[in-house]
Amino acid sequence: MAASKPVIIAPSVLASNFAALGQEIADVRRAGADWIHLDVMDGQFVPNLTFGAPIIQAVRSSCDAYFDAHLMIETPDALLADFAKAGVEGITVHVEACPHLDRTLSYIRELGCKAGVALNPATPLGTIQHCLDRLDLVLVMTVNPGFGGQRFIDAMLPKIQQAATMIEGRDIQLQVDGGITAETAPKVIAAGANNLVAGSAIFGASQGYAQAINAIRG
Ligand code: DX5
Ligand code: ZN
């Protein structure tokens, strides 16, 4: 099934130069990024640490793009208000970290943000079926989260197709994250994804951000 929604490219700043984060965000936006993907890691849910709401707030004024916070953290509820206050448009939590997912998603919307849920590669789609009316985005992870630069897991393609069928007719973004390159992008788009996160394929590109974004968009 081909994507019927416009394709959105969301560069993940995880692969950017953190010493110049605000400038990197401004540069990648100017190069054609639709969204800015912000990977928040707590060293518990995933074996890596990145940044939190204060850093996001500090770079919020770098550009006017949609800020898409991907929270790879345990017990996210306690921090959701901080991310909303930092100025993100969307917050995605991991279903594996949310014992009361519908409550968490409702809270994200109460805070004025779009609500997303991410699934690790091993997590079945049935875990989110009951929450479709509270969701603005479904993120099918195409690597195990924690690090940039990992290899795309091909076995996720049928899962993307199933997710596309599950959300069909709803105003829900179908996002993929991990190992997205100019080679893997056409496969995920053909499977039904419309929202592509890419870190190393954009920030690590030798030919420049604009060309890298165009190559992924196809
Ligand atoms: C992985 C993160 C991704 C990561 C993607 O845990 O959620 O957003 O930055 O990096 P690449 O595109 O290099 O796989
Ligand atoms: Zn991510």
Coordinates of C-alpha atoms and ligand atoms in Angstrom, one line a residue:
M1 CA 0.0 0.0 0.0
A2 CA 1.5 3.3 -1.0
A3 CA 1.3 6.3 1.4
S4 CA -1.7 8.6 0.7
K5 CA -0.5 11.3 3.0
P6 CA 2.3 13.7 2.0
V7 CA 5.8 12.4 2.9
I8 CA 7.3 14.1 5.9
I9 CA 11.1 14.0 6.4
A10 CA 12.1 14.4 10.1
P11 CA 15.9 14.6 10.5
S12 CA 17.0 13.2 13.9
V13 CA 19.4 15.5 15.6
L14 CA 21.0 12.6 17.3
A15 CA 23.5 12.5 14.5
S16 CA 24.1 16.2 14.4
N17 CA 26.9 18.3 16.0
F18 CA 25.6 18.8 19.5
A19 CA 28.1 21.7 20.1
A20 CA 26.2 23.6 17.5
L21 CA 22.7 22.1 18.0
G22 CA 20.7 25.3 17.3
Q23 CA 22.6 26.0 14.1
E24 CA 22.3 22.4 13.0
I25 CA 18.5 22.6 13.4
A26 CA 18.4 25.9 11.5
D27 CA 20.6 24.5 8.7
V28 CA 18.6 21.2 8.2
R29 CA 15.3 23.1 8.2
R30 CA 16.7 25.4 5.5
A31 CA 17.7 22.3 3.6
G32 CA 14.1 21.1 3.4
A33 CA 13.4 19.3 6.7
D34 CA 9.7 19.2 7.4
W35 CA 9.9 18.2 11.1
I36 CA 12.8 18.1 13.6
H37 CA 13.1 14.8 15.4
L38 CA 14.4 15.0 19.0
D39 CA 15.6 11.7 20.6
V40 CA 15.4 11.9 24.3
M41 CA 17.1 9.0 26.1
D42 CA 17.4 8.3 29.8
G43 CA 20.0 5.6 30.1
Q44 CA 17.3 3.2 31.5
F45 CA 14.8 2.5 28.8
V46 CA 17.7 2.5 26.3
P47 CA 21.4 2.2 27.1
N48 CA 22.2 5.7 26.1
L49 CA 21.8 9.3 27.4
T50 CA 21.0 12.4 25.3
F51 CA 19.2 15.5 26.4
G52 CA 15.9 16.6 27.9
A53 CA 13.4 19.5 28.0
P54 CA 15.9 22.3 28.9
I55 CA 18.0 21.7 25.9
I56 CA 15.0 21.5 23.6
Q57 CA 13.7 24.8 25.1
A58 CA 17.1 26.4 24.4
V59 CA 17.0 25.5 20.7
R60 CA 13.2 26.0 20.2
S61 CA 13.8 29.4 18.6
S62 CA 16.3 28.0 16.0
C63 CA 13.5 27.4 13.5
D64 CA 9.7 27.3 13.1
A65 CA 9.5 23.6 12.2
Y66 CA 7.3 21.0 14.0
F67 CA 9.4 19.7 17.0
D68 CA 8.8 15.9 17.3
A69 CA 10.0 14.6 20.7
H70 CA 10.7 10.8 20.8
L71 CA 10.9 9.9 24.4
M72 CA 12.9 6.8 25.0
I73 CA 12.4 7.0 28.8
E74 CA 10.9 5.1 31.6
T75 CA 7.8 6.6 33.4
P76 CA 7.4 9.5 30.9
D77 CA 4.2 10.9 32.6
A78 CA 6.2 12.9 35.1
L79 CA 8.1 14.8 32.5
L80 CA 5.4 15.4 29.8
A81 CA 4.5 18.9 31.0
D82 CA 8.2 19.9 30.8
F83 CA 8.4 18.9 27.1
A84 CA 5.1 20.7 26.3
K85 CA 6.4 23.8 28.1
A86 CA 9.7 23.5 26.1
G87 CA 7.6 24.1 23.0
V88 CA 7.4 20.7 21.2
E89 CA 4.4 20.1 18.9
G90 CA 4.4 16.4 19.3
I91 CA 5.4 13.9 22.0
T92 CA 5.9 10.2 21.3
V93 CA 6.1 7.7 24.2
H94 CA 7.0 4.1 24.0
V95 CA 4.2 1.6 24.6
E96 CA 6.7 -0.6 26.5
A97 CA 7.2 2.2 29.1
C98 CA 3.5 3.0 29.5
P99 CA 1.4 0.7 31.7
H100 CA -1.6 3.1 31.3
L101 CA -1.1 4.0 27.6
D102 CA -4.6 5.6 27.0
R103 CA -4.2 7.8 30.1
T104 CA -0.7 8.9 29.0
L105 CA -1.9 9.7 25.5
S106 CA -4.9 11.7 26.8
Y107 CA -2.6 13.7 29.0
I108 CA -0.3 14.6 26.1
R109 CA -3.3 16.0 24.2
E110 CA -4.5 17.8 27.3
L111 CA -1.1 19.5 27.3
G112 CA -1.8 20.8 23.8
C113 CA 0.5 18.4 22.0
K114 CA 0.0 15.7 19.3
A115 CA 0.2 12.3 20.9
G116 CA 2.4 9.5 19.4
V117 CA 3.2 6.0 20.4
A118 CA 6.4 4.1 19.4
L119 CA 6.8 0.3 19.2
N120 CA 10.1 -1.5 19.6
P121 CA 10.7 -4.1 16.8
A122 CA 9.6 -7.0 19.1
T123 CA 6.4 -5.3 20.3
P124 CA 3.2 -6.3 18.4
L125 CA 0.7 -3.8 17.0
G126 CA -2.1 -5.3 19.1
T127 CA -0.7 -3.4 22.1
I128 CA -1.9 -0.1 20.7
Q129 CA -5.1 -1.2 18.9
H130 CA -7.3 0.0 21.8
C131 CA -5.8 3.6 21.7
L132 CA -6.3 4.5 18.0
D133 CA -8.8 7.3 18.8
R134 CA -6.3 8.9 21.1
L135 CA -3.4 8.8 18.6
D136 CA -1.9 11.3 16.2
L137 CA 1.2 9.3 15.3
V138 CA 2.3 5.6 15.3
L139 CA 6.1 5.1 15.2
V140 CA 7.2 1.7 14.0
M141 CA 10.8 1.4 15.1
T142 CA 12.9 -0.2 12.4
V143 CA 15.9 -0.7 14.7
N144 CA 16.2 -1.3 18.4
P145 CA 16.3 2.2 19.9
G146 CA 19.3 3.7 21.6
F147 CA 21.8 4.5 18.9
G148 CA 22.0 6.1 15.5
G149 CA 23.7 4.5 12.5
Q150 CA 22.2 1.0 12.9
R151 CA 21.0 -1.3 10.1
F152 CA 17.4 -1.2 9.0
I153 CA 15.5 -4.4 10.1
D154 CA 13.8 -5.6 6.9
A155 CA 11.5 -7.8 8.9
M156 CA 9.7 -4.6 10.0
L157 CA 8.2 -4.1 6.5
P158 CA 5.2 -6.4 7.0
K159 CA 4.6 -4.7 10.4
I160 CA 4.6 -1.3 8.6
Q161 CA 2.0 -2.6 6.2
Q162 CA -0.1 -4.0 9.0
A163 CA 0.1 -0.6 10.8
A164 CA -1.0 1.2 7.7
T165 CA -4.0 -1.1 7.4
M166 CA -4.8 -0.6 11.1
I167 CA -4.8 3.2 10.9
E168 CA -6.4 3.5 7.4
G169 CA -8.9 6.3 7.1
R170 CA -7.6 8.0 10.3
D171 CA -5.6 11.2 10.6
I172 CA -2.6 9.4 12.1
Q173 CA 0.9 9.8 10.9
L174 CA 2.8 6.5 10.2
Q175 CA 6.4 7.1 11.2
V176 CA 9.4 4.9 10.9
D177 CA 12.8 5.4 12.6
G178 CA 16.1 3.7 12.3
G179 CA 18.3 2.9 9.4
I180 CA 16.3 5.1 7.0
T181 CA 18.4 5.9 3.9
A182 CA 17.8 6.7 0.2
E183 CA 17.9 2.8 -0.3
T184 CA 15.4 1.9 2.5
A185 CA 13.1 4.9 2.1
P186 CA 11.3 3.7 -1.0
K187 CA 10.6 0.3 0.7
V188 CA 9.0 1.9 3.8
I189 CA 7.0 4.4 1.7
A190 CA 5.7 1.5 -0.4
A191 CA 4.7 -0.3 2.8
G192 CA 2.6 2.7 3.8
A193 CA 4.8 4.9 6.0
N194 CA 4.5 8.6 5.3
N195 CA 6.8 10.1 8.0
L196 CA 10.5 9.2 7.8
V197 CA 13.0 9.9 10.5
A198 CA 16.7 9.8 9.4
G199 CA 19.7 10.7 11.4
S200 CA 23.0 9.6 10.1
A201 CA 21.8 9.5 6.4
I202 CA 21.3 13.3 6.7
F203 CA 23.7 14.7 9.2
G204 CA 26.4 12.3 8.1
A205 CA 25.9 12.9 4.4
S206 CA 29.0 14.1 2.6
Q207 CA 27.0 15.8 -0.2
G208 CA 25.1 18.2 2.1
Y209 CA 21.8 18.1 3.9
A210 CA 19.5 19.3 1.1
Q211 CA 20.7 16.6 -1.3
A212 CA 20.4 13.9 1.4
I213 CA 16.8 15.0 2.3
N214 CA 15.9 15.0 -1.4
A215 CA 17.4 11.5 -1.9
I216 CA 15.3 10.1 1.0
R217 CA 12.1 11.9 -0.1
G218 CA 12.6 10.2 -3.5
Ligands
DX5_1 C1 17.3 5.5 17.5 C2 16.7 6.9 17.4 C3 16.7 7.4 16.0 C4 18.1 7.6 15.4 C5 18.0 7.2 14.0 O1 17.1 5.1 18.8 O2 15.3 6.9 17.8 O3 15.9 8.6 15.8 O4 18.6 8.9 15.5 O5 19.3 7.2 13.5 P1 19.7 6.6 12.1 O6 18.8 7.3 11.1 O7 21.1 6.9 12.0 O8 19.4 5.1 12.2
ZN2 ZN 13.9 8.6 17.2

